[in-house]
C-alpha atoms as one frame of an Amber mdcrd trajectory, in Angstrom:
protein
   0.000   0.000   0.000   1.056   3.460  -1.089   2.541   6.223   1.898   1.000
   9.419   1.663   2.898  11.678  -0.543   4.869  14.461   1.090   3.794  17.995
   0.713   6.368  18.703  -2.271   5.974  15.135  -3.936   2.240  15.793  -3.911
   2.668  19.448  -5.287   5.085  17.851  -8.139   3.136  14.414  -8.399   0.099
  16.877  -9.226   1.872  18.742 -11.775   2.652  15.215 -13.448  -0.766  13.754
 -13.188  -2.348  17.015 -14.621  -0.514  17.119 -17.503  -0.875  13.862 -18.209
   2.834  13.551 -20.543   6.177  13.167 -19.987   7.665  15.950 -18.394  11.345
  17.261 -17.305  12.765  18.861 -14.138  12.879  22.004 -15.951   9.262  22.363
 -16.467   7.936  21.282 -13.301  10.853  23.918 -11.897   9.161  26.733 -13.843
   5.548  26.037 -12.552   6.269  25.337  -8.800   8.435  29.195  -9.074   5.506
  30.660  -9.599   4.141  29.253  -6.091   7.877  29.293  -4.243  10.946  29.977
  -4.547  12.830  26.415  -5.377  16.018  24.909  -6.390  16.495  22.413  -9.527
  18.395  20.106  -7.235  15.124  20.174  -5.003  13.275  19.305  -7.752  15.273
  16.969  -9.186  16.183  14.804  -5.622  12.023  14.454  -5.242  11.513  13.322
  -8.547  13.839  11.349  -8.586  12.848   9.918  -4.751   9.285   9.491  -6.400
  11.158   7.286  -9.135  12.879   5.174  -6.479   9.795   5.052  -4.897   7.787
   3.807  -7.799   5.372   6.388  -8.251   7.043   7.555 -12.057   9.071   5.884
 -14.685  11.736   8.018 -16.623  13.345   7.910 -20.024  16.408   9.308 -20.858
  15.658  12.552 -23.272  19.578  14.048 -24.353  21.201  14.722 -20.991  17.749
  14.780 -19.266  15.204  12.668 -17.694  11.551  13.307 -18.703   9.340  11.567
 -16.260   5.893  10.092 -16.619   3.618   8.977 -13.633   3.232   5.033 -13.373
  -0.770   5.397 -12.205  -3.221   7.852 -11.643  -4.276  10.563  -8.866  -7.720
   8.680  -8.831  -5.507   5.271  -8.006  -3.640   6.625  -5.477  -6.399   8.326
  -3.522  -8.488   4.958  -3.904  -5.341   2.854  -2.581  -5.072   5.523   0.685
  -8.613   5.427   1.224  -8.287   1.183   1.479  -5.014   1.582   3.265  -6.857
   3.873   5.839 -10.333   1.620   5.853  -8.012  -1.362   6.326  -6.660  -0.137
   9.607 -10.285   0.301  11.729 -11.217  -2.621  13.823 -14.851  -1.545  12.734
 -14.828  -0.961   8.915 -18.376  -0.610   9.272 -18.578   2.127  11.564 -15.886
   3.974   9.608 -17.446   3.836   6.245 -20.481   5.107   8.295 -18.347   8.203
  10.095 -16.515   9.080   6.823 -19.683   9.162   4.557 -20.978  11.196   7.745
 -18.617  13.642   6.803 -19.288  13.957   3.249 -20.820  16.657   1.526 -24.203
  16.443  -0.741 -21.731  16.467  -3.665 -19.394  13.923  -2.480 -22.083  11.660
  -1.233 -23.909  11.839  -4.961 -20.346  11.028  -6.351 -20.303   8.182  -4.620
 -23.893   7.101  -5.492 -22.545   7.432  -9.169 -19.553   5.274  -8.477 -21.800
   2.888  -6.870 -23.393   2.258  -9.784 -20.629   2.664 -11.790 -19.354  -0.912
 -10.151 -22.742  -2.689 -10.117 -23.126  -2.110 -13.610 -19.740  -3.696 -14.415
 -19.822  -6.093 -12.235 -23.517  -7.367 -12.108 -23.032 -10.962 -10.524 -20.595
 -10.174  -7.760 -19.017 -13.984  -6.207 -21.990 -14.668  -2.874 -19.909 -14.069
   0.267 -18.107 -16.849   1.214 -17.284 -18.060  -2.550 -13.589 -18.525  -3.195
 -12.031 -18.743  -6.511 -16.340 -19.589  -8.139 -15.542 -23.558  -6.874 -18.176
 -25.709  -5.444 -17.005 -27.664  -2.713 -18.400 -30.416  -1.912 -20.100 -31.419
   1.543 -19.668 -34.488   3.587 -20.184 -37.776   2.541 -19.390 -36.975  -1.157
């Protein structure tokens, strides 16, 4: 399961997932400078710690890396929200507190993602089922 980014991985992992394309130090430099002052080198060590981490792949472009992200904002946020479900004792009561805490919007979002997965996935395995065998019962 995926850590939470750090502030500046998040603000440079952002940049990467927005534009969607391969991108180089260079121009993620330019667009965080107009937020804060930064270094190259800064920029450079956290995308390349995001790289050892896993969370982009890079090509060599001339005497550059241009770096594309390895899965989406949408996938990360779904594998922290699991990571962070995973760790109640009640999942239950925490899905009940955290869509307690949702807004109209959110809560309509999820309604649409709800039936997002029922739709794909009409004939869900009943509860219990492992792997869609039959086992047999005793005396057989």
């Amino acid at each position: 399961m995926p850590r939470q980014l750090g502030e500046l991985e998040d603000a440079v992992m952002t940049r990467v997932w927005q534009w969607n394309r391969a991108v180089t130090v260079r121009e993620v430099l330019e667009d965080l400078q107009q937020e804060r002052s930064i270094a190259y080198t800064t920029v450079m060590t956290v995308l390349d710690n995001l790289h050892q981490k896993g969370w982009v792949r890079r090509e060599v472009e001339g005497r550059a890396y241009r770096y594309t992200a390895v899965s989406t904002r949408a996938a990360y946020s779904a594998a922290l929200m699991n990571e962070a479900w995973a760790q109640s004792d009640n999942p239950a009561a925490a899905l009940v507190a955290f869509f307690g805490m949702m807004s109209p919007e959110q809560r309509e979002a999820l309604n649409d993602a709800i039936r997002i997965v029922q739709r794909d996935n009409p004939d869900p395995p009943p509860a219990g089922a492992e792997g869609g065998e039959e086992t047999e019962g005793p005396g057989r």
